[in-house]
Amino acid sequence: MDANQPPLLAGIEAGGTKYVCAVGHQPDELLRETRFPTTSPEETIDQAVGFFRQAAAEFGPLRAMGVGTFGPADINPRSPGYGGILNTPKEAWAGFNVVNALRDGLGEPVPIAIDTDVNAAAIGEAEFGAGRNERNVAYVTVGTGIGGGILIDGQPLHGRLHTEIGHLLVPDFDQPGKATGVCPFHDRCLEGRASGPAIEKRWGKPATELPPDHPAWQLEARYLAAAAIDLTAAWSPDIIILGGGVMQQEHLIDLVRGEFHALAGDYWTLPPLDTYLVTPWLGQNAGIVGALAMARRLL
Amino acid sequence: MDANQPPLLAGIEAGGTKYVCAVGHQPDELLRETRFPTTSPEETIDQAVGFFRQAAAEFGPLRAMGVGTFGPADINPRSPGYGGILNTPKEAWAGFNVVNALRDGLGEPVPIAIDTDVNAAAIGEAEFGAGRNERNVAYVTVGTGIGGGILIDGQPLHGRLHTEIGHLLVPDFDQPGKATGVCPFHDRCLEGRASGPAIEKRWGKPATELPPDHPAWQLEARYLAAAAIDLTAAWSPDIIILGGGVMQQEHLIDLVRGEFHALAGDYWTLPPLDTYLVTPWLGQNAGIVGALAMARRLL
């Protein structure tokens, strides 16, 4: 250990299907990283704690931890339930307190900050990625689900709970009678129409098997553009970063810009769309880098 | 003048059709008020300045002023154009700086805060009305236009510019082929489908002439409920206050709650809808009371 080294930061991207854990002296320079499937709460937290204990033995004591978690979750630091997963289809996790379990497991008084996975990714991109030099950064992930968060002057927007933009209502752009929503709650919400499973249900094969000239992508772009307009109306961000598995289709972002232009109808005064609607610089690392940046904000 | 009296506050609700000016020692106790049509910028500001000079002669010097203005407007205090009206259909006002004109007219160094009319109304309701005891207060006005603002921990959400929820995209709830949007920019935005002029265009008579059992109201409620769901998804407020001329139809708020319940599909964990979706306590005074409260925040 070098006495002049910055303190050791810990981060978890606590996703619904996998956990990513990492340590580093800088949020964007990971010293060690591990990823494993999200199983039962006890088993998953045990694995995370094991990783961090080993990392601490090797690199020195953890000074702070940031967690970006799947939700819904209680992320209000003033709440007695801070750090708890709320009512979720992942039933074993409902009511489980991630922060308390980590604190108990680590056995050390490490300060822990928790926020949504999308707010963590927004922080990562704001500090080290596409959102640098922007005051108000929106991050949207489009994958198995759809979620989003916004930073206003660098701080995540928390309302009563947290934003849930996957359940924005969107116009019906499917052909009449062809709608294929996958949300069990809503006929016309964003996640039900534009998530990875929605694409697969509509076209009969996974998004990764649809060629770039398939009509699926124009329709997908139109739904995502509608969402971007709603976020412009509701949040007025400086930049909207679209990430997640579905956005790894490299041709998609340009289609979204085109559909945004058509739907927006010259109403909005905005920066050029190729600087307003962008993909993440950090790619799939936005969340874990953001979790470490959340830890650094605790110092 | 009583030396122990609180300082004199000034407020303007600077609407697109009328200006309301008032002074008071408390935001919710108006000592004097005037209202007049919004005409040219010079004439309108002259009238406002005349009112405030006279009020100051009678009640003592103004200590601070709050302005809630129609938009779009530059409400960023760090901007060199702070207080300016931006590109608006009211062409004479585009580029006119309201704050500078008021400061020049008053001839006194009175601190002036400006925000959108809907953020001012949100502040009024948060401090003195339906939003008391709530951390995150959303205010929506439904009238000639539709606008909305939100306070997070009492502070208005400002993004790059300000929110413009009238241009949220909404699902098409009209009968096929019967859509009658009035927005010149968008086929399916909230203002185009649910503002007063949209109701009048769809049914051939003004909203005030439609009886409570007219089908217009169920459809109106459905559009407003969709907007309330989008704001729940994007902002996660503690309360949504629906005001403005159209909401003066007393039966409408209950219809909105019913449609919200149907569209929300049990997804959201929310307070009881009769405490979540409400009408303003201050009625048409929310904006001017909020403007005076903005002034008090400057002290």
Coordinates of C-alpha atoms in Angstrom, one line a residue:
Chain A
M1 CA 0.0 0.0 0.0
D2 CA 1.1 3.5 -0.9
A3 CA 0.3 6.0 1.9
N4 CA -0.3 8.7 -0.7
Q5 CA -2.8 6.6 -2.6
P6 CA -6.4 7.9 -2.7
P7 CA -8.8 5.9 -0.5
L8 CA -10.2 2.6 -1.7
L9 CA -13.7 2.8 -3.1
A10 CA -16.2 0.0 -3.5
G11 CA -19.1 -0.3 -5.9
I12 CA -21.9 -2.7 -6.7
E13 CA -24.0 -2.7 -9.8
A14 CA -26.8 -4.7 -8.3
G15 CA -28.9 -5.8 -11.3
G16 CA -31.9 -8.1 -11.3
T17 CA -30.0 -10.7 -13.3
K18 CA -26.4 -10.1 -12.3
Y19 CA -24.3 -8.4 -9.6
V20 CA -21.1 -6.6 -10.6
C21 CA -18.7 -5.7 -7.7
A22 CA -15.5 -3.7 -8.0
V23 CA -12.9 -1.7 -6.1
G24 CA -10.7 1.1 -7.2
H25 CA -8.9 4.2 -6.1
Q26 CA -10.5 6.1 -8.9
P27 CA -14.1 5.3 -10.1
D28 CA -13.0 4.8 -13.7
E29 CA -9.9 2.7 -12.9
L30 CA -11.1 -0.6 -11.5
L31 CA -8.4 -2.5 -9.6
R32 CA -10.5 -5.7 -9.3
E33 CA -13.9 -6.7 -10.6
T34 CA -16.2 -9.7 -10.3
R35 CA -19.7 -10.5 -11.7
F36 CA -22.0 -13.3 -10.8
P37 CA -25.7 -14.1 -11.2
T38 CA -28.3 -12.6 -8.8
T39 CA -29.7 -15.5 -6.9
S40 CA -31.2 -15.4 -3.4
P41 CA -30.5 -12.3 -1.4
E42 CA -28.5 -14.1 1.3
E43 CA -26.3 -16.0 -1.2
T44 CA -25.8 -12.9 -3.5
I45 CA -24.8 -10.6 -0.6
D46 CA -22.5 -13.3 0.8
Q47 CA -20.7 -13.5 -2.5
A48 CA -20.4 -9.7 -2.7
V49 CA -19.1 -9.6 0.9
G50 CA -16.6 -12.3 0.2
F51 CA -15.2 -10.4 -2.8
F52 CA -14.9 -7.1 -0.8
R53 CA -13.3 -8.8 2.2
Q54 CA -10.7 -10.3 -0.1
A55 CA -10.1 -7.0 -1.9
A56 CA -9.7 -5.2 1.4
A57 CA -7.1 -7.8 2.5
E58 CA -5.2 -7.2 -0.7
F59 CA -5.6 -3.4 -1.3
G60 CA -6.4 -2.0 2.2
P61 CA -9.6 -1.0 4.0
L62 CA -12.6 0.1 2.0
R63 CA -13.4 3.7 2.7
A64 CA -16.8 4.0 1.1
M65 CA -19.3 2.0 -1.0
G66 CA -21.8 2.9 -3.6
V67 CA -24.6 0.6 -4.7
G68 CA -26.8 1.0 -7.8
T69 CA -29.6 -1.4 -7.4
F70 CA -32.6 -2.8 -9.3
G71 CA -35.8 -1.6 -7.9
P72 CA -38.2 -0.5 -6.7
A73 CA -36.0 0.4 -3.7
D74 CA -36.1 2.8 -0.8
I75 CA -33.3 5.2 -1.7
N76 CA -34.4 8.0 0.7
P77 CA -31.5 8.4 3.3
R78 CA -34.0 9.9 5.7
S79 CA -36.2 6.8 5.6
P80 CA -35.9 4.1 8.3
G81 CA -36.1 1.5 5.5
Y82 CA -33.2 3.1 3.5
G83 CA -31.6 0.5 1.4
G84 CA -34.6 -1.9 1.3
I85 CA -35.9 -3.5 -1.9
L86 CA -39.6 -2.8 -2.2
N87 CA -42.4 -4.8 -3.8
T88 CA -40.8 -6.5 -6.8
P89 CA -41.6 -9.5 -8.9
K90 CA -38.4 -11.0 -7.6
E91 CA -40.2 -12.1 -4.5
A92 CA -37.3 -13.3 -2.4
W93 CA -35.9 -9.8 -2.5
A94 CA -39.1 -7.9 -1.6
G95 CA -38.5 -6.4 1.9
F96 CA -34.8 -7.3 1.9
N97 CA -32.5 -4.5 3.0
V98 CA -29.3 -4.5 0.9
V99 CA -27.5 -1.8 2.8
N100 CA -28.0 -3.4 6.2
A101 CA -27.0 -6.8 4.8
L102 CA -23.8 -5.4 3.3
R103 CA -23.0 -3.5 6.5
D104 CA -23.5 -6.6 8.7
G105 CA -21.5 -8.8 6.3
L106 CA -18.6 -6.4 6.0
G107 CA -18.4 -6.0 9.8
E108 CA -16.8 -2.6 9.4
P109 CA -18.4 0.8 9.6
V110 CA -18.1 1.6 5.9
P111 CA -20.4 4.4 4.7
I112 CA -22.8 3.0 2.0
A113 CA -24.8 5.1 -0.5
I114 CA -27.6 3.4 -2.5
D115 CA -29.5 4.6 -5.5
T116 CA -31.2 3.1 -8.5
D117 CA -29.1 1.3 -11.1
V118 CA -30.0 4.0 -13.7
N119 CA -29.1 6.9 -11.4
A120 CA -25.7 5.2 -10.8
A121 CA -25.2 4.9 -14.5
A122 CA -26.2 8.5 -15.0
I123 CA -23.6 9.5 -12.4
G124 CA -20.9 7.4 -14.2
E125 CA -21.6 9.0 -17.5
A126 CA -21.9 12.5 -16.0
E127 CA -18.5 12.2 -14.3
F128 CA -16.6 10.2 -16.8
G129 CA -18.6 9.8 -20.0
A130 CA -20.9 11.5 -22.4
G131 CA -22.4 13.7 -19.8
R132 CA -19.2 15.5 -18.8
N133 CA -19.6 19.3 -19.0
E134 CA -23.4 19.0 -18.9
R135 CA -25.5 20.2 -15.9
N136 CA -28.5 18.0 -16.4
V137 CA -27.9 14.5 -17.5
A138 CA -30.6 11.9 -18.3
Y139 CA -29.7 8.2 -18.7
V140 CA -32.0 5.6 -20.1
T141 CA -31.4 1.9 -20.3
V142 CA -33.2 -0.2 -22.8
G143 CA -32.8 -3.9 -22.2
T144 CA -34.9 -6.6 -20.5
G145 CA -36.6 -3.7 -18.8
I146 CA -36.5 0.1 -19.4
G147 CA -35.5 2.5 -16.8
G148 CA -34.1 6.0 -16.5
G149 CA -32.8 8.6 -14.2
I150 CA -31.8 12.2 -14.3
L151 CA -29.2 14.3 -12.5
I152 CA -30.0 18.0 -12.0
D153 CA -26.8 19.9 -11.3
G154 CA -25.2 16.6 -10.7
Q155 CA -27.7 15.3 -8.1
P156 CA -30.2 12.5 -8.9
L157 CA -33.8 13.5 -9.0
H158 CA -35.6 11.7 -6.2
G159 CA -39.3 12.3 -5.8
R160 CA -41.5 10.4 -3.5
L161 CA -39.7 7.2 -4.5
H162 CA -37.8 7.3 -7.7
T163 CA -38.5 7.7 -11.4
E164 CA -40.0 4.7 -13.3
I165 CA -39.9 5.8 -16.9
G166 CA -40.4 2.3 -18.2
H167 CA -44.1 2.9 -17.4
L168 CA -44.5 6.2 -19.3
L169 CA -47.6 5.8 -21.5
V170 CA -46.7 6.1 -25.2
P171 CA -48.8 6.6 -28.3
D172 CA -49.6 3.3 -30.1
F173 CA -47.3 3.1 -33.1
D174 CA -47.9 -0.6 -33.9
Q175 CA -50.1 -1.5 -36.8
P176 CA -53.8 -1.7 -35.8
G177 CA -54.5 -5.0 -34.1
K178 CA -50.8 -5.9 -34.0
A179 CA -49.9 -4.5 -30.6
T180 CA -47.9 -6.9 -28.5
G181 CA -47.2 -5.3 -25.2
V182 CA -45.3 -7.4 -22.7
C183 CA -46.0 -5.4 -19.5
P184 CA -48.5 -7.3 -17.3
F185 CA -49.8 -4.0 -16.0
H186 CA -50.2 -1.7 -19.0
D187 CA -51.3 -2.0 -22.6
R188 CA -49.3 1.1 -23.8
C189 CA -46.3 1.7 -21.6
L190 CA -42.8 2.2 -22.9
E191 CA -41.3 -1.0 -21.4
G192 CA -44.3 -3.0 -22.7
R193 CA -43.7 -1.8 -26.2
A194 CA -39.9 -1.2 -26.5
S195 CA -38.0 -3.5 -24.2
G196 CA -36.0 -6.4 -25.5
P197 CA -38.8 -8.9 -24.6
A198 CA -41.3 -6.7 -26.4
I199 CA -39.2 -6.7 -29.6
E200 CA -38.9 -10.5 -29.4
K201 CA -42.6 -11.0 -28.8
R202 CA -43.5 -8.7 -31.7
W203 CA -41.2 -10.2 -34.3
G204 CA -40.8 -13.8 -33.1
K205 CA -37.1 -13.7 -32.6
P206 CA -34.6 -11.9 -30.2
A207 CA -33.5 -8.4 -31.1
T208 CA -30.0 -9.7 -31.6
E209 CA -31.2 -11.8 -34.6
L210 CA -32.9 -9.0 -36.4
P211 CA -30.8 -7.5 -39.2
P212 CA -30.2 -3.7 -39.2
D213 CA -32.6 -3.2 -42.2
H214 CA -35.5 -5.0 -40.4
P215 CA -38.6 -2.8 -39.9
A216 CA -38.3 -3.7 -36.2
W217 CA -35.7 -1.0 -35.7
Q218 CA -37.7 1.9 -37.2
L219 CA -40.6 1.1 -34.9
E220 CA -38.3 0.6 -31.9
A221 CA -36.7 4.0 -32.7
R222 CA -40.1 5.6 -32.8
Y223 CA -41.1 4.4 -29.4
L224 CA -37.7 5.5 -27.9
A225 CA -38.1 8.9 -29.6
A226 CA -41.5 9.3 -28.0
A227 CA -39.9 8.6 -24.7
A228 CA -37.1 11.1 -25.3
I229 CA -39.8 13.7 -26.1
D230 CA -41.6 13.0 -22.9
L231 CA -38.4 13.3 -21.0
T232 CA -37.6 16.6 -22.7
A233 CA -41.1 17.8 -21.7
A234 CA -40.9 16.6 -18.1
W235 CA -37.2 17.0 -17.3
S236 CA -35.7 19.4 -19.8
P237 CA -32.2 17.7 -19.7
D238 CA -29.1 18.9 -21.4
I239 CA -28.4 15.5 -22.8
I240 CA -30.2 12.1 -23.0
I241 CA -27.9 9.1 -23.0
L242 CA -29.5 5.9 -24.3
G243 CA -27.8 2.7 -23.1
G244 CA -28.6 -0.9 -22.3
G245 CA -28.5 -4.1 -24.3
V246 CA -30.9 -3.0 -27.1
M247 CA -28.9 0.1 -27.8
Q248 CA -25.9 -2.0 -28.6
Q249 CA -27.4 -2.1 -32.1
E250 CA -25.1 0.6 -33.4
H251 CA -27.5 1.8 -36.2
L252 CA -30.3 2.4 -33.7
I253 CA -29.3 5.8 -32.2
D254 CA -29.4 7.5 -35.6
L255 CA -32.9 6.1 -36.2
V256 CA -34.0 7.4 -32.9
R257 CA -32.7 10.9 -33.8
G258 CA -34.6 10.8 -37.1
E259 CA -37.9 9.7 -35.4
F260 CA -37.4 12.4 -32.7
H261 CA -37.0 15.0 -35.3
A262 CA -40.3 13.9 -37.0
L263 CA -42.3 13.6 -33.7
A264 CA -40.9 16.8 -32.2
G265 CA -42.2 18.9 -35.1
D266 CA -39.8 21.8 -34.7
Y267 CA -41.3 22.7 -31.3
W268 CA -38.3 22.2 -29.2
T269 CA -35.2 24.5 -29.2
L270 CA -32.5 21.9 -28.6
P271 CA -28.8 21.3 -29.2
P272 CA -28.1 19.4 -32.4
L273 CA -29.6 16.0 -32.0
D274 CA -26.3 14.1 -32.5
T275 CA -25.2 15.8 -29.3
Y276 CA -28.6 15.6 -27.5
L277 CA -29.4 12.0 -28.1
V278 CA -26.3 9.9 -27.6
T279 CA -25.0 6.5 -26.5
P280 CA -22.9 6.0 -23.4
W281 CA -19.2 6.5 -23.6
L282 CA -18.7 3.9 -20.9
G283 CA -20.8 1.3 -22.6
Q284 CA -21.8 -1.4 -20.2
N285 CA -19.5 0.0 -17.5
A286 CA -21.5 3.1 -16.8
G287 CA -23.3 1.5 -13.8
I288 CA -20.2 0.2 -12.0
V289 CA -18.2 3.3 -12.6
G290 CA -21.1 5.3 -11.3
A291 CA -21.4 3.1 -8.2
L292 CA -17.7 3.9 -7.4
A293 CA -18.3 7.6 -8.1
M294 CA -21.2 7.4 -5.6
A295 CA -18.8 6.0 -3.0
R296 CA -16.4 8.9 -3.7
R297 CA -19.1 11.4 -3.1
L298 CA -19.4 10.1 0.4
L299 CA -15.8 11.0 1.3
Chain B
M1 CA -46.1 52.1 8.7
D2 CA -45.4 49.9 11.6
A3 CA -41.7 49.4 12.2
N4 CA -42.3 45.8 13.3
Q5 CA -44.1 44.9 10.2
P6 CA -42.6 42.3 8.0
P7 CA -41.0 43.7 4.7
L8 CA -43.3 44.5 1.8
L9 CA -43.3 41.8 -0.9
A10 CA -44.3 42.3 -4.5
G11 CA -45.6 39.7 -6.9
I12 CA -46.6 39.4 -10.5
E13 CA -48.5 36.5 -12.2
A14 CA -47.4 37.4 -15.7
G15 CA -49.8 35.4 -17.8
G16 CA -50.1 35.4 -21.6
T17 CA -53.6 37.0 -21.4
K18 CA -53.5 38.9 -18.2
Y19 CA -51.1 40.3 -15.6
V20 CA -51.9 40.1 -11.9
C21 CA -49.9 42.4 -9.6
A22 CA -50.0 42.4 -5.8
V23 CA -48.2 43.5 -2.7
G24 CA -48.4 42.1 0.8
H25 CA -46.4 41.6 4.0
Q26 CA -47.4 37.9 3.9
P27 CA -47.7 36.0 0.6
D28 CA -51.2 34.8 1.4
E29 CA -52.5 38.2 2.7
L30 CA -52.7 40.6 -0.3
L31 CA -52.8 44.2 0.7
R32 CA -53.5 45.4 -2.8
E33 CA -54.0 43.7 -6.1
T34 CA -54.7 44.7 -9.7
R35 CA -55.2 42.8 -12.9
F36 CA -55.1 44.0 -16.5
P37 CA -54.8 42.5 -20.0
T38 CA -51.3 41.5 -21.3
T39 CA -50.8 43.8 -24.3
S40 CA -47.4 45.1 -25.6
P41 CA -44.4 44.5 -23.4
E42 CA -43.8 48.2 -22.8
E43 CA -47.4 49.1 -22.0
T44 CA -47.8 46.0 -19.8
I45 CA -44.7 46.6 -17.8
D46 CA -45.5 50.4 -17.5
Q47 CA -48.9 49.5 -15.9
A48 CA -47.2 47.0 -13.5
V49 CA -44.6 49.6 -12.5
G50 CA -47.2 52.2 -12.0
F51 CA -49.1 49.9 -9.6
F52 CA -46.0 49.1 -7.6
R53 CA -44.8 52.7 -7.4
Q54 CA -48.2 53.7 -6.0
A55 CA -48.2 50.7 -3.6
A56 CA -44.7 51.7 -2.4
A57 CA -45.8 55.3 -1.8
E58 CA -48.7 54.0 0.3
F59 CA -47.2 51.0 2.1
G60 CA -43.5 51.6 2.1
P61 CA -40.6 50.4 0.0
L62 CA -40.7 47.1 -1.8
R63 CA -38.2 44.7 -0.4
A64 CA -38.3 41.9 -3.0
M65 CA -40.3 40.9 -6.0
G66 CA -41.3 37.5 -7.5
V67 CA -42.5 37.0 -11.0
G68 CA -44.3 33.9 -12.4
T69 CA -44.3 34.3 -16.1
F70 CA -45.7 32.7 -19.3
G71 CA -43.0 31.1 -21.3
P72 CA -40.8 29.9 -22.7
A73 CA -38.5 32.1 -20.6
D74 CA -34.9 32.2 -19.4
I75 CA -35.2 31.4 -15.7
N76 CA -31.6 30.4 -15.1
P77 CA -30.1 33.0 -12.7
R78 CA -26.6 32.2 -14.0
S79 CA -27.6 33.1 -17.6
P80 CA -26.9 36.6 -19.0
G81 CA -30.4 36.5 -20.5
Y82 CA -32.1 35.8 -17.1
G83 CA -35.6 37.1 -17.2
G84 CA -36.0 37.2 -20.9
I85 CA -39.0 35.8 -22.8
L86 CA -37.8 33.3 -25.5
N87 CA -39.3 32.3 -28.8
T88 CA -43.1 32.6 -28.3
P89 CA -46.1 32.9 -30.5
K90 CA -46.6 36.3 -28.8
E91 CA -44.1 37.8 -31.1
A92 CA -43.8 41.2 -29.5
W93 CA -42.6 39.5 -26.3
A94 CA -40.0 37.3 -27.9
G95 CA -36.6 38.6 -26.7
F96 CA -38.1 41.0 -24.2
N97 CA -36.4 41.0 -20.8
V98 CA -39.1 41.2 -18.1
V99 CA -36.7 41.5 -15.2
N100 CA -34.6 44.2 -16.7
A101 CA -37.7 46.2 -17.7
L102 CA -39.1 46.0 -14.2
R103 CA -35.8 46.9 -12.6
D104 CA -35.4 49.9 -14.9
G105 CA -39.0 51.0 -14.3
L106 CA -38.9 50.7 -10.6
G107 CA -35.7 52.7 -10.4
E108 CA -34.8 51.0 -7.1
P109 CA -32.5 48.1 -6.5
V110 CA -35.2 45.6 -5.7
P111 CA -34.1 41.9 -5.9
I112 CA -36.3 40.1 -8.5
A113 CA -36.8 36.4 -8.9
I114 CA -38.5 35.0 -12.0
D115 CA -39.8 31.5 -12.7
T116 CA -42.5 30.0 -14.8
D117 CA -46.1 30.7 -13.9
V118 CA -46.7 27.1 -13.1
N119 CA -43.6 26.9 -10.8
A120 CA -44.9 30.0 -9.0
A121 CA -48.3 28.3 -8.6
A122 CA -46.6 25.2 -7.3
I123 CA -44.8 27.3 -4.7
G124 CA -48.0 29.0 -3.7
E125 CA -49.8 25.6 -3.2
A126 CA -46.7 24.1 -1.5
E127 CA -46.4 26.9 1.1
F128 CA -50.1 27.8 1.6
G129 CA -52.3 25.2 -0.1
A130 CA -52.8 21.6 -1.0
G131 CA -49.1 20.9 -1.0
R132 CA -48.4 21.8 2.6
N133 CA -46.5 19.0 4.4
E134 CA -45.5 17.4 1.1
R135 CA -41.8 17.4 -0.1
N136 CA -42.4 17.0 -3.8
V137 CA -45.3 19.0 -5.2
A138 CA -46.4 18.9 -8.8
Y139 CA -48.8 21.6 -10.2
V140 CA -50.5 21.3 -13.5
T141 CA -52.7 24.0 -15.1
V142 CA -55.3 23.0 -17.6
G143 CA -56.7 26.0 -19.5
T144 CA -56.0 27.8 -22.8
G145 CA -52.7 25.9 -22.6
I146 CA -51.4 23.2 -20.4
G147 CA -48.3 23.5 -18.3
G148 CA -46.8 22.1 -15.2
G149 CA -44.0 22.4 -12.7
I150 CA -42.6 20.4 -9.8
L151 CA -40.9 21.3 -6.6
I152 CA -38.4 18.8 -5.3
D153 CA -37.8 19.4 -1.6
G154 CA -39.4 22.8 -2.2
Q155 CA -37.2 23.8 -5.1
P156 CA -38.5 24.1 -8.6
L157 CA -37.1 21.5 -11.0
H158 CA -35.1 23.4 -13.7
G159 CA -33.4 21.5 -16.4
R160 CA -31.8 23.0 -19.4
L161 CA -34.7 25.4 -19.7
H162 CA -37.9 24.4 -17.9
T163 CA -40.5 21.7 -18.1
E164 CA -43.1 21.9 -20.9
I165 CA -45.5 19.2 -20.0
G166 CA -48.1 20.5 -22.4
H167 CA -46.1 18.7 -25.0
L168 CA -45.9 15.3 -23.5
L169 CA -47.1 12.8 -26.1
V170 CA -50.2 10.9 -25.0
P171 CA -52.0 7.8 -26.3
D172 CA -54.8 8.5 -28.7
F173 CA -58.0 8.1 -26.8
D174 CA -60.3 9.7 -29.4
Q175 CA -62.5 7.6 -31.6
P176 CA -60.7 6.5 -34.7
G177 CA -60.7 9.3 -37.3
K178 CA -62.1 11.8 -34.8
A179 CA -58.9 13.2 -33.4
T180 CA -59.0 17.0 -33.2
G181 CA -55.6 18.2 -31.9
V182 CA -55.2 21.9 -31.7
C183 CA -51.4 22.0 -31.3
P184 CA -49.8 23.3 -34.5
F185 CA -46.7 21.2 -33.8
H186 CA -47.9 17.8 -32.6
D187 CA -50.7 15.5 -33.5
R188 CA -50.8 13.7 -30.1
C189 CA -49.6 16.1 -27.4
L190 CA -51.4 16.7 -24.1
E191 CA -52.1 20.4 -24.9
G192 CA -53.3 19.5 -28.3
R193 CA -55.8 17.0 -27.0
A194 CA -56.9 18.3 -23.6
S195 CA -56.6 22.1 -23.4
G196 CA -59.7 24.3 -23.3
P197 CA -59.4 25.0 -27.1
A198 CA -59.1 21.3 -27.8
I199 CA -62.3 20.6 -26.0
E200 CA -64.1 23.4 -27.8
K201 CA -62.8 22.2 -31.2
R202 CA -63.8 18.5 -30.5
W203 CA -67.3 19.2 -29.3
G204 CA -68.2 22.4 -31.1
K205 CA -68.8 24.5 -28.0
P206 CA -66.7 25.9 -25.1
A207 CA -66.1 23.6 -22.2
T208 CA -68.1 25.9 -19.9
E209 CA -71.2 25.0 -22.0
L210 CA -70.9 21.3 -21.7
P211 CA -73.0 19.7 -18.9
P212 CA -71.4 17.5 -16.3
D213 CA -72.8 14.3 -17.9
H214 CA -71.4 15.1 -21.4
P215 CA -69.0 12.4 -22.7
A216 CA -66.5 15.2 -23.2
W217 CA -65.5 15.0 -19.5
Q218 CA -64.8 11.3 -19.4
L219 CA -62.4 11.7 -22.4
E220 CA -60.9 14.8 -20.9
A221 CA -60.3 12.9 -17.6
R222 CA -58.6 10.1 -19.5
Y223 CA -56.1 12.4 -21.2
L224 CA -55.4 14.2 -17.9
A225 CA -55.0 10.8 -16.1
A226 CA -52.5 9.7 -18.8
A227 CA -50.5 12.9 -18.1
A228 CA -50.7 12.2 -14.4
I229 CA -49.3 8.8 -15.0
D230 CA -46.4 10.2 -17.1
L231 CA -45.6 12.7 -14.3
T232 CA -45.7 9.9 -11.8
A233 CA -43.2 7.9 -13.9
A234 CA -41.0 10.9 -14.6
W235 CA -41.1 12.9 -11.4
S236 CA -42.5 10.6 -8.6
P237 CA -44.2 13.5 -6.8
D238 CA -45.9 13.2 -3.5
I239 CA -49.0 15.0 -4.8
I240 CA -50.3 16.2 -8.2
I241 CA -52.4 19.4 -8.0
L242 CA -54.6 20.0 -11.1
G243 CA -55.7 23.6 -11.5
G244 CA -56.6 26.1 -14.3
G245 CA -59.8 27.0 -15.9
V246 CA -60.8 23.6 -17.2
M247 CA -60.4 22.1 -13.7
Q248 CA -63.0 24.5 -12.3
Q249 CA -65.5 21.9 -13.5
E250 CA -66.0 20.4 -10.0
H251 CA -66.9 16.9 -11.1
L252 CA -63.8 16.5 -13.3
I253 CA -61.2 15.6 -10.6
D254 CA -63.1 12.5 -9.6
L255 CA -63.3 11.4 -13.2
V256 CA -59.5 11.9 -13.5
R257 CA -59.0 9.7 -10.4
G258 CA -61.2 7.0 -11.9
E259 CA -59.3 7.0 -15.2
F260 CA -56.0 7.1 -13.5
H261 CA -57.0 4.0 -11.5
A262 CA -57.9 2.2 -14.8
L263 CA -54.8 3.3 -16.7
A264 CA -52.4 2.7 -13.8
G265 CA -53.3 -1.0 -13.6
D266 CA -52.3 -1.4 -10.0
Y267 CA -48.6 -0.9 -10.9
W268 CA -48.0 2.1 -8.8
T269 CA -47.8 2.1 -5.0
L270 CA -49.3 5.5 -4.2
P271 CA -51.2 7.3 -1.5
P272 CA -55.1 7.2 -1.8
L273 CA -55.9 8.9 -5.1
D274 CA -58.1 11.5 -3.4
T275 CA -55.0 12.8 -1.6
Y276 CA -52.7 12.2 -4.6
L277 CA -54.7 13.9 -7.4
V278 CA -56.3 17.1 -6.0
T279 CA -57.4 20.5 -7.0
P280 CA -55.7 23.7 -5.7
W281 CA -56.8 25.1 -2.3
L282 CA -55.9 28.6 -3.4
G283 CA -58.0 28.3 -6.6
Q284 CA -57.0 31.0 -9.1
N285 CA -54.8 32.7 -6.5
A286 CA -52.1 30.0 -6.5
G287 CA -49.9 31.9 -9.0
I288 CA -50.0 35.3 -7.3
V289 CA -49.5 33.9 -3.8
G290 CA -46.6 31.9 -5.2
A291 CA -45.1 35.0 -6.8
L292 CA -45.1 36.7 -3.4
A293 CA -43.7 33.6 -1.8
M294 CA -40.9 33.7 -4.3
A295 CA -40.2 37.2 -3.3
R296 CA -40.0 36.2 0.4
R297 CA -37.5 33.5 -0.5
L298 CA -35.2 36.3 -1.6
L299 CA -35.0 37.9 1.8

